[in-house]
Short mmCIF file of C-alpha atoms in Angstrom, two decimals:
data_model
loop_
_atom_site.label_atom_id
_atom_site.label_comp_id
_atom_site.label_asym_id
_atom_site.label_seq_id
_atom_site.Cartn_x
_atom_site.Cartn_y
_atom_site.Cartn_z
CA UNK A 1 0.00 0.00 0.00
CA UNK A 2 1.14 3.32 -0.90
CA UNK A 3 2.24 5.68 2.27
CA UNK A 4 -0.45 8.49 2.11
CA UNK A 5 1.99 11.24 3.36
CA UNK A 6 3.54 10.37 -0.29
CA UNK A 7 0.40 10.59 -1.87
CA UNK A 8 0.00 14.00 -1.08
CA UNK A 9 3.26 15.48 -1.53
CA UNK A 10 3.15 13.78 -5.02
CA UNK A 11 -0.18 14.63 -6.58
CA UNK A 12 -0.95 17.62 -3.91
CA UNK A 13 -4.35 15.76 -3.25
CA UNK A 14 -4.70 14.50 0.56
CA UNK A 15 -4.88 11.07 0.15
CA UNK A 16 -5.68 10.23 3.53
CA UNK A 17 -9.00 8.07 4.65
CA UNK A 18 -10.24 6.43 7.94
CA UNK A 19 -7.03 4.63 7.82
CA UNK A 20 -5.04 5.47 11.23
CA UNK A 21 -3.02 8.57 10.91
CA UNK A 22 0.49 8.15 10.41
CA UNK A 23 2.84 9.09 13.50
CA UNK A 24 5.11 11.14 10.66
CA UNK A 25 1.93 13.16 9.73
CA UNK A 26 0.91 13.62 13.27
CA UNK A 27 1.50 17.90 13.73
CA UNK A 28 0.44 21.29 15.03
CA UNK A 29 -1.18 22.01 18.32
CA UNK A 30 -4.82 21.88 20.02
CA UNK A 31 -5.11 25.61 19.92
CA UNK A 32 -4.76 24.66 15.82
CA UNK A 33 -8.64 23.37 16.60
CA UNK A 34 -9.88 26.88 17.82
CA UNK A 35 -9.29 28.04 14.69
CA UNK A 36 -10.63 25.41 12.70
CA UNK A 37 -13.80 25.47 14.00
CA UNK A 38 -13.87 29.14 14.45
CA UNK A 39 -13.21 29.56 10.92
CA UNK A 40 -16.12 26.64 10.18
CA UNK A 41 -18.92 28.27 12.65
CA UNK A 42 -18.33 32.16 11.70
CA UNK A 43 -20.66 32.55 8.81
CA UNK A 44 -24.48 33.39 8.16
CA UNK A 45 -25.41 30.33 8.50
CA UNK A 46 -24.85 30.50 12.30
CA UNK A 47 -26.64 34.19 12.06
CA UNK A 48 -29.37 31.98 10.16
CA UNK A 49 -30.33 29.93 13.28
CA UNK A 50 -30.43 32.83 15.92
CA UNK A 51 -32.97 34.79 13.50
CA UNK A 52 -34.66 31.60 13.09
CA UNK A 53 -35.55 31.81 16.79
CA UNK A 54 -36.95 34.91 16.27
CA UNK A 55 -38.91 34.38 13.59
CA UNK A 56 -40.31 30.97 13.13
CA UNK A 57 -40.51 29.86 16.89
CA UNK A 58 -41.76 33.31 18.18
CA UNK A 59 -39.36 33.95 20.80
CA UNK A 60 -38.92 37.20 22.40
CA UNK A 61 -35.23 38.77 21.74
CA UNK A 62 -34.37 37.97 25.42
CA UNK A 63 -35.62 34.44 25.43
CA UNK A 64 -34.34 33.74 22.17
CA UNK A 65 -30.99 34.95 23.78
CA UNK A 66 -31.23 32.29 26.68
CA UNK A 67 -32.19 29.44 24.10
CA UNK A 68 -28.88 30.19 22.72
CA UNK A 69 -26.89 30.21 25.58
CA UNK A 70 -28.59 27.37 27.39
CA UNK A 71 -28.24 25.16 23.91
CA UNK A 72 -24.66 25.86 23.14
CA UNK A 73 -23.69 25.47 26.91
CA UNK A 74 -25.41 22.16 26.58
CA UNK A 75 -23.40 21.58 22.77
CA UNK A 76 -20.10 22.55 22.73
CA UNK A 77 -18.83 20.32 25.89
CA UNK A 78 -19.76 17.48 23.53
CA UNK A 79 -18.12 18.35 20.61
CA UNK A 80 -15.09 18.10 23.14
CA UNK A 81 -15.99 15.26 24.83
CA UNK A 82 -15.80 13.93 20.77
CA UNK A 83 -12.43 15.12 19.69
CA UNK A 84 -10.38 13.82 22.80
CA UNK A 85 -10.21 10.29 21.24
CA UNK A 86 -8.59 11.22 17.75
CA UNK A 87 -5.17 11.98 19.11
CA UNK A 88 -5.02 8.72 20.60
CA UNK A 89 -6.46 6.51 18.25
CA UNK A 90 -5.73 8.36 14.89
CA UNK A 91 -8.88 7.61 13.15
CA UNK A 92 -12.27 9.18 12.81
CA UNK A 93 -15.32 9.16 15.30
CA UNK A 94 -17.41 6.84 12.67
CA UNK A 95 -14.59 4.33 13.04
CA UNK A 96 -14.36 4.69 16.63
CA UNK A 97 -18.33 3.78 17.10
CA UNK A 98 -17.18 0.37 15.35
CA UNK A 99 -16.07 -0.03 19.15
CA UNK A 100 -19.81 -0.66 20.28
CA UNK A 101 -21.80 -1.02 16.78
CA UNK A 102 -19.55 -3.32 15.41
CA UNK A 103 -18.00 -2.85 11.55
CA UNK A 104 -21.86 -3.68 9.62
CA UNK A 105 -23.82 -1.83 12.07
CA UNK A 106 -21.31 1.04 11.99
CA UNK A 107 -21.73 1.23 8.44
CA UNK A 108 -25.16 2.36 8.90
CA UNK A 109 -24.45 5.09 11.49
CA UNK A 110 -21.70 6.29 8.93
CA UNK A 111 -24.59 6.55 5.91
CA UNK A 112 -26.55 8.43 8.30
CA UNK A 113 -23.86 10.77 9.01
CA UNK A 114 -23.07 10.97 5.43
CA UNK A 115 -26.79 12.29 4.78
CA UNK A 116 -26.67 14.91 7.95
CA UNK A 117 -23.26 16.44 6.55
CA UNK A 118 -24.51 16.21 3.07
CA UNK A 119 -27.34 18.46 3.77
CA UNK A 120 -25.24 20.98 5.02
CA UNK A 121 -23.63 20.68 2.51
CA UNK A 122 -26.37 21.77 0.04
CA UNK A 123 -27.85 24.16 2.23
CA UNK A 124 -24.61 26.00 2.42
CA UNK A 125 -24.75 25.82 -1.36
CA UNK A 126 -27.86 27.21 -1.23
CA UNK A 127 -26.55 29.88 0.90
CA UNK A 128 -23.75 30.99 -1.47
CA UNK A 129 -25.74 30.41 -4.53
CA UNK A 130 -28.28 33.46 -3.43
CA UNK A 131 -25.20 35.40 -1.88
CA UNK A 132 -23.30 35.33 -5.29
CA UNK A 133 -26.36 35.99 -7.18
CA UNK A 134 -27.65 39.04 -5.28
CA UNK A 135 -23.63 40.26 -5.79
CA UNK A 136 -23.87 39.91 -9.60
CA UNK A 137 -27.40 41.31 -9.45
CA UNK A 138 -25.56 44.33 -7.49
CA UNK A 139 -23.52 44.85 -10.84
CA UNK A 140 -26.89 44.40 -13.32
CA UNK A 141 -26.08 40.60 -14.27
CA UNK A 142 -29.80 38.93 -14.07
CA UNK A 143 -29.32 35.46 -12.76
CA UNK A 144 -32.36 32.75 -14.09
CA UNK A 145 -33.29 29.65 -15.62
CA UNK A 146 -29.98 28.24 -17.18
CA UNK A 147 -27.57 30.30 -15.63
CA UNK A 148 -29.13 29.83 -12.38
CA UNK A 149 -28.05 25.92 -13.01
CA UNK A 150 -24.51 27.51 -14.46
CA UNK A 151 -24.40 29.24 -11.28
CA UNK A 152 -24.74 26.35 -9.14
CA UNK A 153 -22.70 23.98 -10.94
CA UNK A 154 -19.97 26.70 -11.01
CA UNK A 155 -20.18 27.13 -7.45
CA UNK A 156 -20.06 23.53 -6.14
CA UNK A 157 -16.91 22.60 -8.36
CA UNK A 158 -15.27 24.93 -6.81
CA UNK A 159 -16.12 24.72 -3.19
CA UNK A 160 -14.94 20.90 -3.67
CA UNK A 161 -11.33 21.85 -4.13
CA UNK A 162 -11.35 22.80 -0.55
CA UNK A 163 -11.25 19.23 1.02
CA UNK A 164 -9.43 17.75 -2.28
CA UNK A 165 -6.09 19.40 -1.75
CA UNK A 166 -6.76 18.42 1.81
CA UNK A 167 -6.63 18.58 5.48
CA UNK A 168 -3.21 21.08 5.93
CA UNK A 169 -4.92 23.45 3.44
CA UNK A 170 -8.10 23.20 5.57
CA UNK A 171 -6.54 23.90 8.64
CA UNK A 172 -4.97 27.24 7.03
CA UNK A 173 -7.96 28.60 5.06
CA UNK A 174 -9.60 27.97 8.17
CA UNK A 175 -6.93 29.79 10.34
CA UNK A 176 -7.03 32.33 7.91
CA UNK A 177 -10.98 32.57 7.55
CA UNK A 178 -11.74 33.42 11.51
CA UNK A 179 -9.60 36.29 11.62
CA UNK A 180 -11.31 38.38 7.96
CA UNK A 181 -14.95 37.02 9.06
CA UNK A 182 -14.60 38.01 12.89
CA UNK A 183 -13.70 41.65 11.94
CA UNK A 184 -16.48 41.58 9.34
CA UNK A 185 -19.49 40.46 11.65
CA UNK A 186 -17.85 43.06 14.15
CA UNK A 187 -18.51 45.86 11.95
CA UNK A 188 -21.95 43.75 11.11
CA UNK A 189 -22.51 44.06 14.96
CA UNK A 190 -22.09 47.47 14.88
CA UNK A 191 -24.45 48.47 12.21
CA UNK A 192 -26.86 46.35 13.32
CA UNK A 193 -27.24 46.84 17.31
CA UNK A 194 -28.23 50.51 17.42
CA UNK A 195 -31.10 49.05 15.57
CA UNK A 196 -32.12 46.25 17.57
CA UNK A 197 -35.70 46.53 18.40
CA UNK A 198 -35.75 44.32 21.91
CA UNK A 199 -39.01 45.35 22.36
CA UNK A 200 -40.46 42.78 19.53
CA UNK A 201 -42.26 40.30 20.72
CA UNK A 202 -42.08 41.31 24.18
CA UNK A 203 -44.84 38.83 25.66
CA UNK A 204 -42.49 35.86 23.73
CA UNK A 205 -43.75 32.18 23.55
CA UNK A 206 -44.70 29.24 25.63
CA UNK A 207 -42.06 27.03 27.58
CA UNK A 208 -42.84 24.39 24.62
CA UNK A 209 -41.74 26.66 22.32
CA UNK A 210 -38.65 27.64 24.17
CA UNK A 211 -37.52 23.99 24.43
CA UNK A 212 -37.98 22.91 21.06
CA UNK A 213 -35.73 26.51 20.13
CA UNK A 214 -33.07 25.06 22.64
CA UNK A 215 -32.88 21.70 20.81
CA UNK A 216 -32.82 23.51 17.32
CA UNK A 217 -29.65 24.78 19.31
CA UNK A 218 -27.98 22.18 20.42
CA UNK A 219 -28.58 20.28 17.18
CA UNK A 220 -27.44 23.14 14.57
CA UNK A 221 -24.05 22.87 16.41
CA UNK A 222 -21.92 21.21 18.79
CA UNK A 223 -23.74 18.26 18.81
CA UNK A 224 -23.92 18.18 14.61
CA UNK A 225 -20.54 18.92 14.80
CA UNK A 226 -19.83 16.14 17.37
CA UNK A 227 -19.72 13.72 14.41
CA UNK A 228 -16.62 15.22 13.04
CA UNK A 229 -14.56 16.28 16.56
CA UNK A 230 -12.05 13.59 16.20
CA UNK A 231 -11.57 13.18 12.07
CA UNK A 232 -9.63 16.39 12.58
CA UNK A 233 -8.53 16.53 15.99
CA UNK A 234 -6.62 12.20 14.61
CA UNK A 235 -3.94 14.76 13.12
CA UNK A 236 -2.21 15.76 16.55
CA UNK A 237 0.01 14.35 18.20
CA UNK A 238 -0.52 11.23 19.95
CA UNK A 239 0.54 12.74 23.52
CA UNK A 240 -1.38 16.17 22.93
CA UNK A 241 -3.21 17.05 26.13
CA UNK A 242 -7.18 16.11 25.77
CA UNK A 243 -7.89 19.33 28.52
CA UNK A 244 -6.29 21.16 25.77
CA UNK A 245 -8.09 19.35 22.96
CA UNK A 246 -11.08 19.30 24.35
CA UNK A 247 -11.06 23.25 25.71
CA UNK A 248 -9.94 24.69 22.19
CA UNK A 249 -12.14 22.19 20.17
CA UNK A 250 -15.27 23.65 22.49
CA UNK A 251 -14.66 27.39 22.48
CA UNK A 252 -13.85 27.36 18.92
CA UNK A 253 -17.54 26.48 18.19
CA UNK A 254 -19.01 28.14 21.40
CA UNK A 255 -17.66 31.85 20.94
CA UNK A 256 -19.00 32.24 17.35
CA UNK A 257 -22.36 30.19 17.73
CA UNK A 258 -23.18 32.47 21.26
CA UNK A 259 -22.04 35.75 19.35
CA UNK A 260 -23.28 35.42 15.92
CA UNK A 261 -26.88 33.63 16.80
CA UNK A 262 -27.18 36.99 19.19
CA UNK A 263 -26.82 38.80 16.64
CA UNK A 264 -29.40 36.86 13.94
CA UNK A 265 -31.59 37.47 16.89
CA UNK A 266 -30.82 41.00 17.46
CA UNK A 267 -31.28 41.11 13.10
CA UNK A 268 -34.61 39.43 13.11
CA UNK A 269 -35.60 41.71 15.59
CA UNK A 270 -35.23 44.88 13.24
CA UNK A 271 -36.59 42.55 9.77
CA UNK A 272 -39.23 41.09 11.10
CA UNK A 273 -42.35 42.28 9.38
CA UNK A 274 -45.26 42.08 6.52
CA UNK A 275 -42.34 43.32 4.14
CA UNK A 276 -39.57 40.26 4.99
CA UNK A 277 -39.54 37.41 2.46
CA UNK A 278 -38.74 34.36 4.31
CA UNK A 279 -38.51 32.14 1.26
CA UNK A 280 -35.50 34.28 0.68
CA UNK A 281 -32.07 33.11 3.15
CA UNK A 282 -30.31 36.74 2.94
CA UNK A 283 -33.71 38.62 3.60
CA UNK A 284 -33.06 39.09 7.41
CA UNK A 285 -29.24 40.48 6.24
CA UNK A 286 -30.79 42.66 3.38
CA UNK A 287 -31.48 45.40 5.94
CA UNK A 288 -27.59 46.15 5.74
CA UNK A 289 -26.60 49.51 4.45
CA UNK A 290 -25.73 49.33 0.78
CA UNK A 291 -22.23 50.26 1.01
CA UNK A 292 -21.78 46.81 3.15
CA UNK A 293 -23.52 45.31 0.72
CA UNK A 294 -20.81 43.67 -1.34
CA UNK A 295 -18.25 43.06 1.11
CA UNK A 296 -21.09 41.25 3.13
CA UNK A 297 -22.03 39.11 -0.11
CA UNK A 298 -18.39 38.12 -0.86
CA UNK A 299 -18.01 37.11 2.77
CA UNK A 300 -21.08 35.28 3.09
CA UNK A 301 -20.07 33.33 -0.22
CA UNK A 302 -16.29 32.99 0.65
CA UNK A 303 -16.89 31.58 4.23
CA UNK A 304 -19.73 29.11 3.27
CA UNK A 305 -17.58 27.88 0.74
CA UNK A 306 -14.55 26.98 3.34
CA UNK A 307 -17.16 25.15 5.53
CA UNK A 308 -18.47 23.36 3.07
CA UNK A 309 -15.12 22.19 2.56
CA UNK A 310 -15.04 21.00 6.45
CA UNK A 311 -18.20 19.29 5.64
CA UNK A 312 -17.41 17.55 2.41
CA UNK A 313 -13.79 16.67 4.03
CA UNK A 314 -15.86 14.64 6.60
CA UNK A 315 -18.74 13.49 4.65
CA UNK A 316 -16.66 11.70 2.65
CA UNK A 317 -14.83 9.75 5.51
CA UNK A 318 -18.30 8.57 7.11
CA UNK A 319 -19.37 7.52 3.44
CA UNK A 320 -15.89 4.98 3.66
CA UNK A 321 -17.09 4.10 7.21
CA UNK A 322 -20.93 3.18 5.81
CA UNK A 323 -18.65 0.26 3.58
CA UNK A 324 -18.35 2.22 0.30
CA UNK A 325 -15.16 1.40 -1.79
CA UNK A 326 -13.52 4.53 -2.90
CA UNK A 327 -10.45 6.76 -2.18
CA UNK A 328 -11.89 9.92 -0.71
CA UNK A 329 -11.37 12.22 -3.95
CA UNK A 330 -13.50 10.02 -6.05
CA UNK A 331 -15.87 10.48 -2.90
CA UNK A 332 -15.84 14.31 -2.75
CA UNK A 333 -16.14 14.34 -6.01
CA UNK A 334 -19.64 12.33 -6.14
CA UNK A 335 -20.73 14.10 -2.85
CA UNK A 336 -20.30 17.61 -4.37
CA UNK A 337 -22.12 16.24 -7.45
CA UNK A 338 -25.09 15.09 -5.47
CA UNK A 339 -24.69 18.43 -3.42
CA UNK A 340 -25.43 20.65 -6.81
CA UNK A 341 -28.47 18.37 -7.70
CA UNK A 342 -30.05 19.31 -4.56
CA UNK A 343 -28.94 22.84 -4.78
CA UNK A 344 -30.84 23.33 -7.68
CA UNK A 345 -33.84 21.28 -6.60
CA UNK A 346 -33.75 23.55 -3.14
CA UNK A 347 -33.45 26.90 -4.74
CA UNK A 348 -37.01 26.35 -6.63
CA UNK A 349 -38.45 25.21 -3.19
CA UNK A 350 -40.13 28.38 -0.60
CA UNK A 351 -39.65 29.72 2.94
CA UNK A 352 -35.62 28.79 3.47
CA UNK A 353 -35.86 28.94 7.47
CA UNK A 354 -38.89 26.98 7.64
CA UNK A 355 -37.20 23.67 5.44
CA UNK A 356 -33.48 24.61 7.35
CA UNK A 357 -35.63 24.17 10.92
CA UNK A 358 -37.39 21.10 9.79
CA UNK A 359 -34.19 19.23 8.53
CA UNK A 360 -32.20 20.74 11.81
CA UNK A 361 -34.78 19.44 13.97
CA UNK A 362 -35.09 16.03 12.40
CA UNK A 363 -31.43 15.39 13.10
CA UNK A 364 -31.92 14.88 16.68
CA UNK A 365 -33.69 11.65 16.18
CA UNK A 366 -30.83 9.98 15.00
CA UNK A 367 -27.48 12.58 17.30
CA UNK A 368 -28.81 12.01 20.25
CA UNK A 369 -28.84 7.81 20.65
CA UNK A 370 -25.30 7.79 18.41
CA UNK A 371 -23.71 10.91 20.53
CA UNK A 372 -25.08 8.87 23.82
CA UNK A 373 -23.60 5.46 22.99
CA UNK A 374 -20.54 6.97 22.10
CA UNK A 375 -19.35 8.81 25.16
CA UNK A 376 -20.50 5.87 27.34
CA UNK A 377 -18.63 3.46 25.31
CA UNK A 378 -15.63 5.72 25.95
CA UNK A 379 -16.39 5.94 29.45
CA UNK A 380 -16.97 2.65 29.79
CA UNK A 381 -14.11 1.51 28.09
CA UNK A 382 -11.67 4.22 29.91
CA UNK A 383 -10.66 5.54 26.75
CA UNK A 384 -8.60 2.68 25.72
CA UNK A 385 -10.09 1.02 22.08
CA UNK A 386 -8.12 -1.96 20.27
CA UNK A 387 -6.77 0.37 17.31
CA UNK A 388 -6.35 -3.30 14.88
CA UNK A 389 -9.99 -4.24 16.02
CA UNK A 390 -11.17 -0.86 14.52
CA UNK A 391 -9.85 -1.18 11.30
CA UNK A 392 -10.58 -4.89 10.78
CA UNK A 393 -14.05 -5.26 9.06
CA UNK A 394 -14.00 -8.92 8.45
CA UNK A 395 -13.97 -9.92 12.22
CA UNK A 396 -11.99 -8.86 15.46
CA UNK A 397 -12.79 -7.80 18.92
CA UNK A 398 -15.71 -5.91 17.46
CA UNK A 399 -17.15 -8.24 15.43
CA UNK A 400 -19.99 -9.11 17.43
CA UNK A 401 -22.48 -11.44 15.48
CA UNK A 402 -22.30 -11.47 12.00
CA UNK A 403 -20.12 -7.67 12.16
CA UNK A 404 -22.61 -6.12 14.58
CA UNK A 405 -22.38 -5.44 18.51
CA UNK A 406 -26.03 -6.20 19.56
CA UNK A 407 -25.93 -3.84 22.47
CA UNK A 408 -25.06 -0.55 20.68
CA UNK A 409 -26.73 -1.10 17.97
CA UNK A 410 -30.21 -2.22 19.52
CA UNK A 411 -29.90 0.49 21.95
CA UNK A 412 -29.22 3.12 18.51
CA UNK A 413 -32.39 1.90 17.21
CA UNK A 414 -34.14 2.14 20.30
CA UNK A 415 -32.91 5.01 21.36
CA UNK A 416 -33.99 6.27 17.46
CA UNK A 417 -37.49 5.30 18.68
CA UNK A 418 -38.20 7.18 21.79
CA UNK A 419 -36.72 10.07 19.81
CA UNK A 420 -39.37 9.97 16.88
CA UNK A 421 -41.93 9.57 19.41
CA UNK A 422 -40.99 12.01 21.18
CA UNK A 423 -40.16 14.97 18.45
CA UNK A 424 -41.68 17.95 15.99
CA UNK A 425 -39.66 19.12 13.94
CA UNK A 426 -42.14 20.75 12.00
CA UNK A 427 -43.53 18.48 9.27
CA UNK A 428 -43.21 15.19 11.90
CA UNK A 429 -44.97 15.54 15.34
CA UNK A 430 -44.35 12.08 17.39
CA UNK A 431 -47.32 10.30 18.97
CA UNK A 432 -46.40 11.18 22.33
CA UNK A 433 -45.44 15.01 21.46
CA UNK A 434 -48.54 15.00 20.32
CA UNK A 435 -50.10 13.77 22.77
CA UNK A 436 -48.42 16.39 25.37
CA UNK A 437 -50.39 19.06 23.00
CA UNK A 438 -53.27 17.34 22.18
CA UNK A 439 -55.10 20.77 21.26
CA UNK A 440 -52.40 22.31 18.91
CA UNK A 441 -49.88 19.36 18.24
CA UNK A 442 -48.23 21.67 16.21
CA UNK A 443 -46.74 23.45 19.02
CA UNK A 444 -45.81 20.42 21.05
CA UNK A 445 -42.45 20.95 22.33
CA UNK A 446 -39.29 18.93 20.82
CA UNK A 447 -38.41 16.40 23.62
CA UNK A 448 -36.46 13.89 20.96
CA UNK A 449 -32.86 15.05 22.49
CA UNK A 450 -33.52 13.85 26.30
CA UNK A 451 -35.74 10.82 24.96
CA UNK A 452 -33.03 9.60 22.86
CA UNK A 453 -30.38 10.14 25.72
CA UNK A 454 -32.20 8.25 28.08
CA UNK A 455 -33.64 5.66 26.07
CA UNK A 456 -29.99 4.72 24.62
CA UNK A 457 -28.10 5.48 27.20
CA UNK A 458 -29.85 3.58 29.87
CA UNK A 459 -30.43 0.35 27.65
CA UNK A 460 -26.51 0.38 26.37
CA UNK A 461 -25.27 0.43 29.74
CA UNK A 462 -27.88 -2.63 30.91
CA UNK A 463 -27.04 -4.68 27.92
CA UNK A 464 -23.05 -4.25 28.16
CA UNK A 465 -22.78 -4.59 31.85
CA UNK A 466 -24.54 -8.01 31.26
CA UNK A 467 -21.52 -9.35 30.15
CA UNK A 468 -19.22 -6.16 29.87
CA UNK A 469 -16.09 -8.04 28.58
CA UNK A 470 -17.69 -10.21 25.66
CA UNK A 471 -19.52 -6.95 24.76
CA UNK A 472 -16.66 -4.12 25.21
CA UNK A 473 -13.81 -6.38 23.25
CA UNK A 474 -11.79 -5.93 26.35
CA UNK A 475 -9.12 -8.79 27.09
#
């Protein structure tokens, strides 16, 4: 087998897969993680989800300002809590679960990590398609019907570059990224706070609607981003401290999410109105003066692109984990493919924050069991995983029967369950949600995030302690 590290230096395309890290590419430093995820989080998207709180689940400024620091508080421990096991084991978190799903039933918790990221993916698309259009329509270039498709196609070839040339490049654009797009939603801030009506909707909503806006929360990001802690964090060194992994990992996703969902919030406030199109992503930002116009636009479209790029770097690891046969290039490359065909399907499609809430809040049903099993396996385990048993997919310590570990993955599907039953996210409403609202089921509040945790968790930990060291692969 070729050595990866050659790979890249050869053909200046990162190479490298779920295969364990090599110790001569192991480099840089946790702080190296602040800025990686700084540089992911700090775009409109994350602006997106604090106006969404605003506007779609009828919260006050102030509540919608506790959601968001009650949900990230609750978030970004556990994207730590995810990244301390890649310096140790030098693989990715999807390969890591093979530790209590076994290789087969891990495949199917990579596929549906493959579909979470690649949504992202083409919502982010989305995002920079209307951001670069509204730009050219600054400078009189009308943008429709084929070129919209030209647009899009455009667009997605070139945001998969990003994870092609690969994970150093990443880690730089990134680096790179959080320092232009902090300044620019500073002077955003500024603009925009004088304005800030705090007075709108000053009676706010119900306690069901302020829990289903604090699992929109925790689901839009450190718990969506849990998935991917380690498949970046696998490149330090093996004796890198996991305080210091797990402390830059977290406030690298905390400080932008807390800041720039304040200030959607504080946006919505001063958009919100008979006169704001919400099929439209960039309406709530269109109240910018017009001289920030096109430095705004080129931001938005610049920074969505290098998180995409974070996204389609991981999505195309957990594809490899579901069992699919192909270097990761030939992956991106069919990702970002399938990423433009939904683009241009979305684009046609109305109200932006109502389908980015609904697909957000459906998410939960299937983070909250896998995030659960996870970090008690790790517990459970003390950290310490069999490093050939996680790369052997044809039997091992993790084999279980027939290539799946009964207790993780009956308690993922259970734990799946009492989530469903338990969630709205908008277009689903589970029985017993429902049933909590039985006179407007539509405002039920979103309990699938402490269902699934206590479903999963409860059920793993009875079903491995039965016979913890047939179950945990431990010698």
């Amino acid at each position: 087998m070729s050595d990866p590290a050659a790979l890249e230096t050869s053909s200046g395309i990162d190479q490298q897969g779920i295969d364990l890290v090599p110790t001569n590419r192991r480099h840089g430093k946790a702080i190296d993680l602040f800025f990686l995820w700084a540089g992911t989080t700090t775009n409109i998207f994350t602006v997106s989800y604090g106006a969404l709180l605003v506007i779609l689940f009828g919260l006050s400024f102030w509540q919608a300002i506790a959601a968001i620091v009650v949900g990230n508080l609750i978030a970004y421990p556990l994207l730590a809590l995810a990244s301390l096991q890649g310096p140790k084991t030098g693989t990715t978190n999807m390969t890591i679960s093979r530790s209590s799903l076994g290789p087969q039933g891990g495949r199917a918790n990579g596929l549906f990590s493959w579909l979470m990221l690649l949504g992202f993916e083409a919502a982010g698309l989305v995002l920079v398609y209307y951001a670069i259009a509204a730009l050219l329509g600054i400078f009189g270039v009308d943008i429709s019907g084929v070129t919209q498709v030209v647009l899009i196609v455009v667009l997605g070839l070139i945001q998969m570059l990003l994870p092609l040339i690969g994970y150093n490049f990443l880690m730089a654009a990134q680096k790179f990224a959080t320092i232009i797009f902090a300044c620019a939603f500073v002077i955003l801030a500024v603009l925009i706070l004088p304005k800030v009506n705090i007075a709108t909707g000053e009676v706010g909503a119900d306690i069901n609607a302020m829990i289903s806006a604090i699992s929109l929360v925790v689901v839009s990001g450190g718990v969506s981003w849990a998935c991917s802690g380690s498949n970046f964090s696998r490149y330090l060194p093996k004796e890198t401290s996991p305080l210091s992994v797990g402390t830059w990992a977290a406030l690298g996703g905390f400080v932008p999410y807390l800041l720039l969902q304040s200030l959607g919030a504080a946006m919505a406030t001063v958009a919100v109105g008979p006169d704001v199109d919400l099929s439209d992503p960039l309406a709530v930002p269109a109240i910018l003066p017009a001289g920030f116009s096109v430095p705004f636009l080129l931001l938005v479209g610049i920074g969505l692109m290098v998180q995409n790029g974070t996204n389609l770097y991981s999505s195309s690891l957990n594809l490899q984990t579901a069992g699919i046969p192909a270097k990761r290039p030939v992956v991106v490359v069919t990702d970002s493919i399938i990423c433009i065909l939904i683009t241009i399907f979305a684009v046609a499609q109305s109200s932006f924050y109502a389908l980015l809430s609904a697909f957000v809040g459906s998410l939960s049903i299937w983070l909250a069991p896998w995030i659960t099993i996870y970090l008690v396996d790790w517990v459970m385990r003390r950290g310490n995983y069999d490093l050939a048993g996680l790369m052997n997919d044809k039997g091992g310590v993790y084999w279980g029967v027939g290539g799946v570990k009964l207790p993780g993955f009956v308690s993922l599907i259970a734990g799946m369950i009492g989530s469903a039953l338990f969630a709205n996210t908008g277009y689903f409403i589970g029985p017993i949600a429902a049933a909590i609202s039985p006179q407007h089921p539509e405002y039920a509040p979103d309990l699938a995030i402490p269902a699934g945790i206590v479903v999963s968790g409860v059920l793993f930990i009875a079903l491995t302690i039965t016979n913890k060291k047939k179950n945990l692969g431990i010698a």
